[in-house]
Coordinates of C-alpha atoms in Angstrom, one line a residue:
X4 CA 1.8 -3.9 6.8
X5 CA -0.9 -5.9 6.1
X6 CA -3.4 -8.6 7.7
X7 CA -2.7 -12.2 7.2
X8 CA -5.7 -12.6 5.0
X9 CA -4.6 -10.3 2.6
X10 CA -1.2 -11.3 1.5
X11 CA -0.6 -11.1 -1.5
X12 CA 0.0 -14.8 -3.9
X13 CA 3.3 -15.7 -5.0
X14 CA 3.6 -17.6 -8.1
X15 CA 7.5 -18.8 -9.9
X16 CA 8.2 -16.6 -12.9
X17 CA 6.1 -18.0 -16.0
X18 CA 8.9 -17.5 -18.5
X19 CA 11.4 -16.8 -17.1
X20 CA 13.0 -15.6 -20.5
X21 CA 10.3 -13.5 -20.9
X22 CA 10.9 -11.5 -17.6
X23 CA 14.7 -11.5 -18.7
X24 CA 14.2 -9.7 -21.5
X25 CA 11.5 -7.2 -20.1
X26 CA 13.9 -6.0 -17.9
X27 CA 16.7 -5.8 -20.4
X28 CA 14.7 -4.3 -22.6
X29 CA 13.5 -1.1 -19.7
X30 CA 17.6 -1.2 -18.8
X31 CA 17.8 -0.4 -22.6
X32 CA 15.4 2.3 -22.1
X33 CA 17.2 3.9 -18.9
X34 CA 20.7 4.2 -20.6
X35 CA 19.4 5.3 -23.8
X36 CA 19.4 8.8 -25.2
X37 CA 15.4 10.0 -24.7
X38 CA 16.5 11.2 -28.2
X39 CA 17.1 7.8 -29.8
X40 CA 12.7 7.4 -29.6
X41 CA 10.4 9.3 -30.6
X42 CA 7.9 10.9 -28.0
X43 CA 5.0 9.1 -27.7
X44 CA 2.3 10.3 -30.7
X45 CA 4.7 11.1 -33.0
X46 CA 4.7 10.3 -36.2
X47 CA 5.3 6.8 -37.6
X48 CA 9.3 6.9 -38.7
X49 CA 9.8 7.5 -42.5
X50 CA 9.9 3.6 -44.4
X51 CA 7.8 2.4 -41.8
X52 CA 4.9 0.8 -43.2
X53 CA 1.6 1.8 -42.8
X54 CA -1.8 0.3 -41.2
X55 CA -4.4 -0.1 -43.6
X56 CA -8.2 -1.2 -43.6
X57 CA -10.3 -1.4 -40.2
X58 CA -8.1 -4.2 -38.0
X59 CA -5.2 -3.6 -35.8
X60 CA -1.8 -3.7 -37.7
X61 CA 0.0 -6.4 -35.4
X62 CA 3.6 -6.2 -37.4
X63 CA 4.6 -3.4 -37.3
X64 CA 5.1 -1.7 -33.8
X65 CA 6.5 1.9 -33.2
X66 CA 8.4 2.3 -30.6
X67 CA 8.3 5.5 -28.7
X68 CA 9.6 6.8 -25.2
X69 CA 7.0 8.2 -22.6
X70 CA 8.5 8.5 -19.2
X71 CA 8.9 4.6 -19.8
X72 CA 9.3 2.5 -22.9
X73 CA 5.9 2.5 -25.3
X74 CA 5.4 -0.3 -27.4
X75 CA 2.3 0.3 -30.0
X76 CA 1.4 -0.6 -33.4
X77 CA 1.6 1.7 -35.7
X78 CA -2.6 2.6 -36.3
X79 CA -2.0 3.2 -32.1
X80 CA -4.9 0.3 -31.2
X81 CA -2.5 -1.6 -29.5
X82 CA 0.0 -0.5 -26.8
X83 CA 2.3 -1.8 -23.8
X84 CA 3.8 0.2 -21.5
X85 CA 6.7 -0.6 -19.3
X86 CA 7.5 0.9 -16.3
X87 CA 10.3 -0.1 -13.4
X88 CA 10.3 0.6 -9.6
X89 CA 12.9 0.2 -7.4
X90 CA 13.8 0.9 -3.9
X91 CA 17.0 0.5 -1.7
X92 CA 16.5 1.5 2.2
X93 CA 18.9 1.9 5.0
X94 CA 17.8 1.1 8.8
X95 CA 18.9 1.2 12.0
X96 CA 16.2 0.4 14.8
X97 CA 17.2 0.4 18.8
X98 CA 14.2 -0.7 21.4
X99 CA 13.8 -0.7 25.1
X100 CA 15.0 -4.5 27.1
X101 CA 11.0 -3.7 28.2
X102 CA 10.7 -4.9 24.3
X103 CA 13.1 -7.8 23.8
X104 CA 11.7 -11.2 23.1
X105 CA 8.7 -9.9 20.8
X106 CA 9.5 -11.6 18.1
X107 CA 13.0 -11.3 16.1
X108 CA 15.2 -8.7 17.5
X109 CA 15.5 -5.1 16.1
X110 CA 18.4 -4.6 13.4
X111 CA 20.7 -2.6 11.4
X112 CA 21.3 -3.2 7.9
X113 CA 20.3 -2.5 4.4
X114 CA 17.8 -4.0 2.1
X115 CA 16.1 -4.4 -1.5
X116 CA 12.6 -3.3 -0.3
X117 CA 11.0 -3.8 -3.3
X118 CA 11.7 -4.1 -7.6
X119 CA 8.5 -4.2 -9.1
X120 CA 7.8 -4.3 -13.3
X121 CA 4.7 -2.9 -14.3
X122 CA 3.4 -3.6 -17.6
X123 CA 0.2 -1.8 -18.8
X124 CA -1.6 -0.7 -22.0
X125 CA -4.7 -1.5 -24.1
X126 CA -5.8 -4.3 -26.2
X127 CA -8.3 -1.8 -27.9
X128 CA -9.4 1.8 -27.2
X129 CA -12.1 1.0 -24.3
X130 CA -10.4 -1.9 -22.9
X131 CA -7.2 -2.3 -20.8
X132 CA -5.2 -4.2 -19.4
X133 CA -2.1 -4.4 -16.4
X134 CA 0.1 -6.6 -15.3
X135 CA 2.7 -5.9 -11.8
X136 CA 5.2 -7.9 -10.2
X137 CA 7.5 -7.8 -7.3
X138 CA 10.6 -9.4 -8.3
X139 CA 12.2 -11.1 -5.6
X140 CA 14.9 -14.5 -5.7
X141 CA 13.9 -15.8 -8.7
X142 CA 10.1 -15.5 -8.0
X143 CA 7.6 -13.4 -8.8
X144 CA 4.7 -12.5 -6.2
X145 CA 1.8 -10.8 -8.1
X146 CA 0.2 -7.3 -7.3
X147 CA -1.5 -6.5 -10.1
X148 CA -3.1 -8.5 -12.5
X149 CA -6.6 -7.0 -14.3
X150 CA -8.8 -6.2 -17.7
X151 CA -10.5 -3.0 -17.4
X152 CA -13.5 -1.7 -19.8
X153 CA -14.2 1.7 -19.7
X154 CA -17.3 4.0 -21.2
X155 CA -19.8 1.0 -19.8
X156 CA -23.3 2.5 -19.9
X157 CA -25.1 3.4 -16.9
X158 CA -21.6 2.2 -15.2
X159 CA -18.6 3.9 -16.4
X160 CA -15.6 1.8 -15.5
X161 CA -15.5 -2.2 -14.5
X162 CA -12.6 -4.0 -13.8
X163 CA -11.8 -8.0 -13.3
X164 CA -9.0 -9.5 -12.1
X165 CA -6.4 -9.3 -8.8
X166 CA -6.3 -5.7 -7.6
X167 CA -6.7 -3.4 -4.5
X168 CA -9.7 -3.9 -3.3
X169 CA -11.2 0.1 -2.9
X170 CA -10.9 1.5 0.9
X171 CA -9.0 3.9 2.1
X172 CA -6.7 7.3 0.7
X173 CA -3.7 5.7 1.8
X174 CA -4.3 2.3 1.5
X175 CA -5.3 3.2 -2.6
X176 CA -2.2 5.6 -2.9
X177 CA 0.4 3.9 -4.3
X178 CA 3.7 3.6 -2.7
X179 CA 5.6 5.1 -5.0
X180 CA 3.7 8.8 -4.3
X181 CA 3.3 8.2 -0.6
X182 CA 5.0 11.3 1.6
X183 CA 6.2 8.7 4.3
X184 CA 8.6 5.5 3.5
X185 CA 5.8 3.3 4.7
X186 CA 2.1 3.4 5.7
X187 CA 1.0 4.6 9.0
X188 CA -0.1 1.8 11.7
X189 CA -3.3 2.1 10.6
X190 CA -2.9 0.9 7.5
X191 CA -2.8 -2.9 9.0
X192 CA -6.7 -3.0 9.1
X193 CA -7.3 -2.1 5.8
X194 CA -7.9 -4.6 3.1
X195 CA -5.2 -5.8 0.7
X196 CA -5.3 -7.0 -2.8
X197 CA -7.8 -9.5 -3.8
X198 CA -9.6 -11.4 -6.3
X199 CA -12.8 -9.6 -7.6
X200 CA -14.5 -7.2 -9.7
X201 CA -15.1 -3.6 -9.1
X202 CA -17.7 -1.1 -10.9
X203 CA -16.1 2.2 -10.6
X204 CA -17.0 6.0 -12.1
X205 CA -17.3 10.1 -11.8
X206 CA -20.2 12.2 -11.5
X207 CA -20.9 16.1 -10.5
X208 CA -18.3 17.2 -13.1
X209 CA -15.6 14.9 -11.4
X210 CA -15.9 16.3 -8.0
X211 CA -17.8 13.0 -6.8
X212 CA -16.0 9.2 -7.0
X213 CA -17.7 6.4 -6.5
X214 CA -16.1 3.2 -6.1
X215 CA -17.3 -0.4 -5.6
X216 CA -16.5 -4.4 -5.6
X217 CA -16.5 -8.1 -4.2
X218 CA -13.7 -10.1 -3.8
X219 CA -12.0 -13.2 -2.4
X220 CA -8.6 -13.3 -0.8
X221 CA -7.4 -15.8 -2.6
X222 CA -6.0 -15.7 -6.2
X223 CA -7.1 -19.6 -6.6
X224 CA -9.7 -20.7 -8.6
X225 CA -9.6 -24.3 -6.7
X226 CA -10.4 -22.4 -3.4
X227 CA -12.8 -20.2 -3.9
X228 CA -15.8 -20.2 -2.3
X229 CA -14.2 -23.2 -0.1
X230 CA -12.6 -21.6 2.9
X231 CA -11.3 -17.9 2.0
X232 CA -13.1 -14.6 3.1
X233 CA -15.1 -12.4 1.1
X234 CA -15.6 -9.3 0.7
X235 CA -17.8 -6.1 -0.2
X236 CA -16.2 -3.0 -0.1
X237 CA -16.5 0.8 -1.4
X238 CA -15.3 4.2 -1.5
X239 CA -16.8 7.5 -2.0
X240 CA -15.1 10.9 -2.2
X241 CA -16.0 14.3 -3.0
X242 CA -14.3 17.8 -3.7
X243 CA -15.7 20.1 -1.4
X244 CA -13.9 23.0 -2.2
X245 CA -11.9 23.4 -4.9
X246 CA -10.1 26.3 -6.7
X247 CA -7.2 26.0 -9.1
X248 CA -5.9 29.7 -9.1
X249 CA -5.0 29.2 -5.6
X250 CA -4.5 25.5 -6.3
X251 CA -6.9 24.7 -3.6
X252 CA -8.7 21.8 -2.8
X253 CA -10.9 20.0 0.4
X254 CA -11.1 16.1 -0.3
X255 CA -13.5 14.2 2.1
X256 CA -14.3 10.3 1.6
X257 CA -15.4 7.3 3.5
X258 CA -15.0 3.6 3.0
X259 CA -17.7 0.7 4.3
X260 CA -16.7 -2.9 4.0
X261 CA -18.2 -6.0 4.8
X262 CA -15.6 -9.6 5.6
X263 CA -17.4 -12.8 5.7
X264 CA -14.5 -14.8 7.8
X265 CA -14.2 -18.7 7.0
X266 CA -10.9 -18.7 7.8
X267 CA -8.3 -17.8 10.5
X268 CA -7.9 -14.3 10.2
X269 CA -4.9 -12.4 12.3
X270 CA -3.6 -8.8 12.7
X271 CA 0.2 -7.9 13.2
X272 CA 1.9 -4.6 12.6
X273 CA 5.1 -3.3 12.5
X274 CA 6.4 0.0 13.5
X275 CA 6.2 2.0 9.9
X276 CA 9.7 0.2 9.6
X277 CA 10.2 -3.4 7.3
X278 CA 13.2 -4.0 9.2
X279 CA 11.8 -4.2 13.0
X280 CA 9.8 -6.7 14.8
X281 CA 5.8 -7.1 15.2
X282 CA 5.6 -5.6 18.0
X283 CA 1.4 -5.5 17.8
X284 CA -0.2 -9.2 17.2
X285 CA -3.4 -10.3 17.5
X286 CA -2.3 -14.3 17.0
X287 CA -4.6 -16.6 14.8
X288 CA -8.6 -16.0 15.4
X289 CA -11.7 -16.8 13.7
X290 CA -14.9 -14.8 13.6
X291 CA -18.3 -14.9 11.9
X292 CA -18.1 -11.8 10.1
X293 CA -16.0 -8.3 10.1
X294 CA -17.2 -4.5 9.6
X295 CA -14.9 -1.9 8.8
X296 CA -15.2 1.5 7.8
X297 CA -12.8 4.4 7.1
X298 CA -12.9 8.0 7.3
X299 CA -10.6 10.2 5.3
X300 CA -9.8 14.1 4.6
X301 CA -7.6 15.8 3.2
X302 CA -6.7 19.6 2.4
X303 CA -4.2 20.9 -0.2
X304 CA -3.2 24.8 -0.8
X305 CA 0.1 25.5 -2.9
X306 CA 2.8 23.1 -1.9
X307 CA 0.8 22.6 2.2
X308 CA -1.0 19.2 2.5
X309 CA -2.8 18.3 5.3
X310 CA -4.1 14.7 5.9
X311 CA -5.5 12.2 8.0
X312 CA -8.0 8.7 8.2
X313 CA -9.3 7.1 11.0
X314 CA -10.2 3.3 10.7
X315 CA -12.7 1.2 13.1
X316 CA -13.0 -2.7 13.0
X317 CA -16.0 -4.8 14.7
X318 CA -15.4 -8.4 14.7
X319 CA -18.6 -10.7 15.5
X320 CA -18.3 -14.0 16.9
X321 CA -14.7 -13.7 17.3
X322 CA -13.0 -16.9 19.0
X323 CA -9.5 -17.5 20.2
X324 CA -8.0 -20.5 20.8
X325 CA -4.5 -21.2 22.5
X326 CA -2.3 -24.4 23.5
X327 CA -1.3 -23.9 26.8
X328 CA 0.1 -25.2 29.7
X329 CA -0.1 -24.7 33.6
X330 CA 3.6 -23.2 33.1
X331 CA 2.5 -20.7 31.4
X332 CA -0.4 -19.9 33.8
X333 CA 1.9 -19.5 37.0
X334 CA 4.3 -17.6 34.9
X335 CA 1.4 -15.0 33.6
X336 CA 0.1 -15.1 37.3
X337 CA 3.7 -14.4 38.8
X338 CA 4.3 -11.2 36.6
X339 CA 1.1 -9.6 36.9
X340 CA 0.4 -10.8 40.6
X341 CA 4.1 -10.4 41.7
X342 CA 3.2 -9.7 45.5
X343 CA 0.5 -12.6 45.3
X344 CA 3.1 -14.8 44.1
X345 CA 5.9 -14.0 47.0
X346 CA 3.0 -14.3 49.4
X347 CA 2.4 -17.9 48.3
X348 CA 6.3 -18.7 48.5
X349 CA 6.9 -17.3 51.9
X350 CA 3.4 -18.1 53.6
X351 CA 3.0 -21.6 52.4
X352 CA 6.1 -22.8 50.8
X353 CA 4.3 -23.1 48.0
X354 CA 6.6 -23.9 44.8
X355 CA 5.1 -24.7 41.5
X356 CA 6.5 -28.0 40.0
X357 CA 7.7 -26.3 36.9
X358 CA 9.7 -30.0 35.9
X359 CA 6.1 -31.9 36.4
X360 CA 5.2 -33.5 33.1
X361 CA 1.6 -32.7 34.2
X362 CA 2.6 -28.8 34.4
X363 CA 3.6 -29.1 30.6
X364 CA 0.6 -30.9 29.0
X365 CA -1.3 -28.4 26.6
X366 CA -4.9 -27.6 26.5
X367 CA -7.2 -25.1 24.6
X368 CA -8.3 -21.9 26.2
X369 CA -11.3 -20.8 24.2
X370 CA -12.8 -17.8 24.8
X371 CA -15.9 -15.8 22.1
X372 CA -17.1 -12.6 21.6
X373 CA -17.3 -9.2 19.7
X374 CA -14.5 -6.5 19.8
X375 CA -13.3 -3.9 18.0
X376 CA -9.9 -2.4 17.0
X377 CA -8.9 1.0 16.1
X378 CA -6.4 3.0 14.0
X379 CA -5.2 6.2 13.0
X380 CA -3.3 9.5 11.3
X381 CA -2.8 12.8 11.2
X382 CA 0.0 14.4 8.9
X383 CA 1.3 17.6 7.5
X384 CA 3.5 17.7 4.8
X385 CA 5.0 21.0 3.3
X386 CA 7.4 21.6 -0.1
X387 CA 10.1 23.9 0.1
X388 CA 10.6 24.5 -3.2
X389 CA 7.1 25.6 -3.9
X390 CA 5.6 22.9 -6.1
X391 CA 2.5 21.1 -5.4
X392 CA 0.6 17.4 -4.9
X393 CA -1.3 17.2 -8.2
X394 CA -4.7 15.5 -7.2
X395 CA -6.1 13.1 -9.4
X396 CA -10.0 13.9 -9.7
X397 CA -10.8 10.4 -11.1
X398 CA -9.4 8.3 -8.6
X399 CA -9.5 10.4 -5.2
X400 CA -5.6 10.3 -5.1
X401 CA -3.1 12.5 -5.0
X402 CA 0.5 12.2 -6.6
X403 CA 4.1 13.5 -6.1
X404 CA 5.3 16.8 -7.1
X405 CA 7.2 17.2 -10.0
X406 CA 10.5 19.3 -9.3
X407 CA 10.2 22.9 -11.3
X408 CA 14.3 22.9 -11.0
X409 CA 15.7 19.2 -11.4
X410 CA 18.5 18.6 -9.6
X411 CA 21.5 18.6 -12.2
X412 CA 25.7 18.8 -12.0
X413 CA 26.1 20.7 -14.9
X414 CA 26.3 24.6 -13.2
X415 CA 24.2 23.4 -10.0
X416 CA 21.2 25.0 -12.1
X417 CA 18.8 22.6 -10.4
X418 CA 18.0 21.6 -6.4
X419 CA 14.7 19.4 -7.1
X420 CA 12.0 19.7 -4.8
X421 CA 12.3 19.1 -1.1
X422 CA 9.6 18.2 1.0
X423 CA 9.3 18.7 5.1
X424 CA 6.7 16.1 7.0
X425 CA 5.6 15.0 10.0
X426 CA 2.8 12.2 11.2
X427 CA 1.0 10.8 14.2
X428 CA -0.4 7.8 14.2
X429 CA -2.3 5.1 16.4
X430 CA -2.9 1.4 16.5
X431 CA -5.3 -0.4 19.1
X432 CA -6.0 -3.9 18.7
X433 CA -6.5 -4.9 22.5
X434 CA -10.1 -5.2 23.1
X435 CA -11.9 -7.8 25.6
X436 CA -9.8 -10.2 25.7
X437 CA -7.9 -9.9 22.8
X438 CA -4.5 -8.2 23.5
X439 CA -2.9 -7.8 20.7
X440 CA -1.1 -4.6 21.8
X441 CA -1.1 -0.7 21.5
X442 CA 1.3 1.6 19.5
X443 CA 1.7 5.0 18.9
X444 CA 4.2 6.5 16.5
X445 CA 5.8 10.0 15.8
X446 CA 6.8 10.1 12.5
X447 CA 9.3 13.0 10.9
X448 CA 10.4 12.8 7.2
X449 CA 12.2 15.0 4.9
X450 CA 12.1 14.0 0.5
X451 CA 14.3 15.1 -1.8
X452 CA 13.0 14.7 -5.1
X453 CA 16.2 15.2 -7.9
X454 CA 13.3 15.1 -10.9
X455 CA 10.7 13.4 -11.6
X456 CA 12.1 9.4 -11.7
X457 CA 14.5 10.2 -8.6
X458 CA 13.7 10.5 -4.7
X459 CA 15.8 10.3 -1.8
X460 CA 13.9 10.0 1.7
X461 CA 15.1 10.4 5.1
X462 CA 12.6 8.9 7.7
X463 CA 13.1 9.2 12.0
X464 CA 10.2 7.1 13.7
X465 CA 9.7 7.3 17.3
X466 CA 6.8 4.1 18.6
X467 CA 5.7 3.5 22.4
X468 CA 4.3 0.4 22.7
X469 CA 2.6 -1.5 25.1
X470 CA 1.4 -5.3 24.5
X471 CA 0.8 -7.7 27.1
X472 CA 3.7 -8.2 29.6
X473 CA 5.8 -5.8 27.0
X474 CA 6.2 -2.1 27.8
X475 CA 8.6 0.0 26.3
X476 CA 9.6 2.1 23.1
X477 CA 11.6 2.2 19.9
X478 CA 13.5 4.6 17.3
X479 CA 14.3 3.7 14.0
X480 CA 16.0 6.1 11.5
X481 CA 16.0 5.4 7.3
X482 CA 17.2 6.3 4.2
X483 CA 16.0 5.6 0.9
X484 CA 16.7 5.8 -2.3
X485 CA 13.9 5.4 -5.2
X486 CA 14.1 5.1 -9.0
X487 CA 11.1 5.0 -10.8
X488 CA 9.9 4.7 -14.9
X489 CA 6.9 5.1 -14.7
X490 CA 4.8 6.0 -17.8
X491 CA 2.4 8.7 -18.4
X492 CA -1.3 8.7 -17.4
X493 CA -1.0 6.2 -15.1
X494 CA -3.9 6.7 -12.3
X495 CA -5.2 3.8 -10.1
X496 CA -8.7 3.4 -12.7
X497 CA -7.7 5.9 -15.7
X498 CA -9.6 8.4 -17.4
X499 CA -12.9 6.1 -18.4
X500 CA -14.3 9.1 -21.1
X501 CA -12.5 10.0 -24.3
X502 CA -13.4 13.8 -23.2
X503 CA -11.0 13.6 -20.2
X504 CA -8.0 15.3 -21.2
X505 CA -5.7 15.0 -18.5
X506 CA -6.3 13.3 -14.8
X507 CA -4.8 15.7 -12.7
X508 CA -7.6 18.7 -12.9
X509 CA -6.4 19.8 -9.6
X510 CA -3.2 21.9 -11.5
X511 CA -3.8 25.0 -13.6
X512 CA -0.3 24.9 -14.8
X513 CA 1.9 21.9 -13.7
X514 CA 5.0 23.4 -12.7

C-alpha cells in the first residue's frame, strides 16, 4: 500500500540480455551443488592467477557461493552479489453487498506478487553499491538503485541514489522479514521510495541510530524541482534495554518528516490484501505542505515479539476539487436524507428531472482547509520452535528467524521454525470534509519457515469499513509461498566501520 506520490518508477529492461543471463546465471546457482563453489573467503582455486601490485585485478574473478552467488576478483576489492526473491500467493476475499461498487469487485485467484533481482556489492572497500528490480511482463520497475560510502568523517554513512526514504520500523523492514504477508493499514501514510540522499550512522556503542535525508518523488532528472514533492525526513532509535543472555531487547524510535506538495497528492488503501479493492480513498487533492510523524516500539524476549507504530498526518492548505452534477447532489441528498426526500415526493410532488441536460452539466466543488489522518498497529508474534528475531543494531530492524531444525525428507529430522501472530490495526483518513473512509483490521497469521531461503505463510484478515455511503465488512484468507537467495550481511545501510563484526549484536549464539 502506498500513497500516489510515492509509487515507485518503471523503466523497460536496459539489456534485456543482460537481465537474461542474471537470472540464468542465479538459476545456475539454485540447482547447483553448494559444493561445486567455494564458500565465500576461501582461498583463490589452485592455477588461478594471482593479483599483484596495488590496483584491483579485474580478470580474474573467483566465484564463490554465500547464501547467493558471489562474484569477486581475486585480491576481493571488487564483488557482486546476487540474490533472487520470489513470491506466489493464494486469495480468496468475500465482502458485505454494504461494500459492492467500491471500486473493482473482491476476487479469488492466484498471483505472482512479486520476483525481484537484487544485485549488490562494492566497487572498493568504503564504497557500495545496489541495484533491485521487480520483474514484471517484460519490464522492470526499479526499487533500488544507490552508491553508498561508508567511514565518512564526522558522518559515518551517506548514500545517493533511489531508496526508501527513512521513516518508520515497518515501512524500513523489508518484505521479505515481515511477520505479516503485507503491511498493516497504516503503512499507506508512510513515505515510499524516492530520489535523494541520506546521511546515516551509530553512536552510544550501537544502541542509538540516527537517520536522515531529502528527496524528490520523482526518479526524473527533467522534473525535478518542476512539480514533484519534496521531502525531509528522519529516524531515530534507541536500545533501551538490552540483554543477550536472555536475548532481550526494548527498541523505541520516532520518525518526523516534512512534504512540500506541488502536486496532487492522494491516499488509497487496501485491506492488507493485493487482491481486494480500495476500499479507503481520499481522491486527488492538493495541499501547501504535509507533517508526518511516527512512533514506534518494539520488545523482543526469546522467540516473543511484541510490536506496534502509530502514524499522524497534518495536511495544510489542503483543497479538493470535484466535477459534479446536480444528479449527484439529489442522489447524496436522497440516501442520507431518505425521510426528507419521501417528504418532498409525497407533499409536493416534487420529482427531480434526473433526464434534464441541465441536471447533468458538471461543476467544481471546491472546498480548503487543514486535516489530519491517522493510522495504526499493534502485534504479537510468537515462535514455536524456540528460535528468535535477530535485531540488526545498525539499522533499527529486525530480521527473520533462522530454523535450528530445517525442515528435510530424509528421516523427517527437521520441522523448521513455525511462527504464531496476530495484529490490530487502524486507518482514518476522514477528516473535515475529506471522507476518505475508516478501516479496522484483525489480522491472524501462522509462518512456516522450512530453512532459511523457504517460507510458507497462511494469513486470515478480518476489515470493517465504513466510507461514505459504504458500510460493511470483509474476510480474506492467503497462502504464500516464498523463496528467497539472499546473500549474507545484507542490512538496510551495512556495517559502516571495519570493527563491526557482525550486524546482528542482538544474538549471543545464532541458533
Amino acid at each position: 500500500m502506498r500513497n500516489a506520490s510515492g509509487r515507485a518508477m518503471r523503466g523497460r529492461l536496459p539489456n534485456s540480455a543482460v537481465m537474461v543471463a542474471v537470472i540464468a546465471g542465479s538459476l545456475w546457482g539454485i540447482c547447483a551443488n553448494a559444493d561445486d563453489f567455494p564458500r565465500h573467503g576461501a582461498p583463490a582455486p589452485d592455477g588461478a592467477a594471482k593479483a599483484t601490485g596495488k590496483g584491483p585485478s579485474l580478470l580474474f574473478f573467483n566465484p564463490s557461493w554465500s547464501d547467493g552467488l558471489v562474484w569477486q576478483t581475486i585480491d576481493d576489492r571488487l564483488q557482486l552479489r546476487i540474490g533472487v526473491h520470489f513470491i506466489y500467493d493464494w486469495t480468496g476475499v468475500t465482502q458485505d453487498s454494504g461494500l459492492d461498487g467500491m471500486g473493482s469487485p473482491a476476487c479469488t485467484g492466484a498471483e505472482t506478487r512479486d520476483f525481484q533481482i537484487d544485485m549488490h556489492g562494492r566497487l572498493s572497500s568504503k564504497t557500495l553499491f545496489r541495484l533491485q528490480y521487480d520483474i514484471d511482463g517484460g519490464k522492470a520497475e526499479l526499487q533500488d538503485n544507490y552508491l553508498e560510502r561508508g567511514d565518512v568523517p564526522h558522518i559515518g554513512r551517506i548514500r545517493l541514489g533511489h531508496f526508501k526514504e527513512p521513516f518508520g520500523l515497518e515501512n524500513m523492514t523489508s518484505a521479505r522479514n515481515l511477520v505479516f504477508m503485507e503491511r498493516s493499514l497504516a503503512d499507506t501514510l508512510t513515505p515510499a521510495r524516492g530520489v535523494g540522499v541520506s546521511l546515516a550512522d551509530t553512536v552510544c556503542g550501537e544502541r542509538l541510530t540516527w537517520n536522515v535525508g531529502t528527496f524528490f518523488d520523482t526518479a526524473s532528472v527533467e522534473k525535478i524541482g518542476e512539480s514533484q514533492a519534496v521531502s525531509l525526513v528522519g529516524r531515530v532509535t534507541g536500545v533501551a534495554v538490552r540483554n543477550d543472555e536472555k536475548r532481550e531487547l526494548l527498541h523505541l524510535g520516532i520518525s518526523p518528516g516534512l512534504r512540500s506538495l506541488k502536486s496532487v497528492h492522494r491516499y488509497e488503501a487496501r485491506p492488507e490484501v493485493n487482491s481486494a479493492p480500495r476500499y479507503l480513498d481520499t481522491g486527488d487533492f492538493s495541499a501547501d505542505a504535509m507533517l508526518l510523524l511516527n512512533v514506534e516500539s518494539a520488545y523482543s524476549k526469546g522467540p516473543l515479539l511484541l510490536q506496534g507504530e502509530c502514524v499522524w498526518a497534518r495536511v495544510s492548505g489542503g483543497m479538493r476539487a470535484e466535477g459534479v452534477t446536480l444528479n449527484d447532489i439529489a442522489e447524496e441528498a436522497s440516501v442520507r436524507f431518505p425521510k426528507l426526500t419521501r417528504w418532498l415526493q409525497g407533499h409536493s410532488g416534487w420529482q427531480r428531472p434526473s433526464d434534464s441536460v441541465l441536471w447533468k452539466i458538471p461543476f467544481d466543488l471546491t472546498a480548503r482547509g487543514d486535516f489530519n489522518f491517522f493510522g495504526l498497529y499493534g502485534q504479537i508474534s510468537y515462535i514455536l520452535t524456540g528460535e528468535h528475531r535477530p535485531y540488526d543494531a545498525s539499522s533499527g530492524l529486525f530480521g527473520a528467524p533462522v530454523p535450528v531444525h530445517p525442515f528435510s525428507l530424509r528421516g523427517f529430522s527437521g520441522l523448521g521454525s513455525w511462527e504464531v501472530a496476530a495484529r490490530l490495526s487502524r486507518l482514518d483518513l476522514a477528516d473535515a470534509y475529506m471522507d476518505g473512509g475508516r478501516e479496522t483490521n484483525v489480522t491472524l497469521g501462522i509462518n512456516w519457515y522450512l530453512n532459511s531461503n523457504m517460507r510458507m505463510a497462511f494469513n486470515y484478515v478480518h476489515g470493517k469499513i465504513d466510507r461514505d455511503v459504504y458500510e460493511g465488512s470483509m474476510d480474506a484468507f492467503q497462502i504464500r509461498f516464498q523463496a528467497d537467495i539472499k546473500p549474507q550481511d545484507i542490512s538496510e545501510y551495512g556495517p559502516s566501520r571495519k570493527t563491526r563484526k557482525t550486524a546482528t549484536t542482538h544474538s549471543k549464539a545464532r541458533r
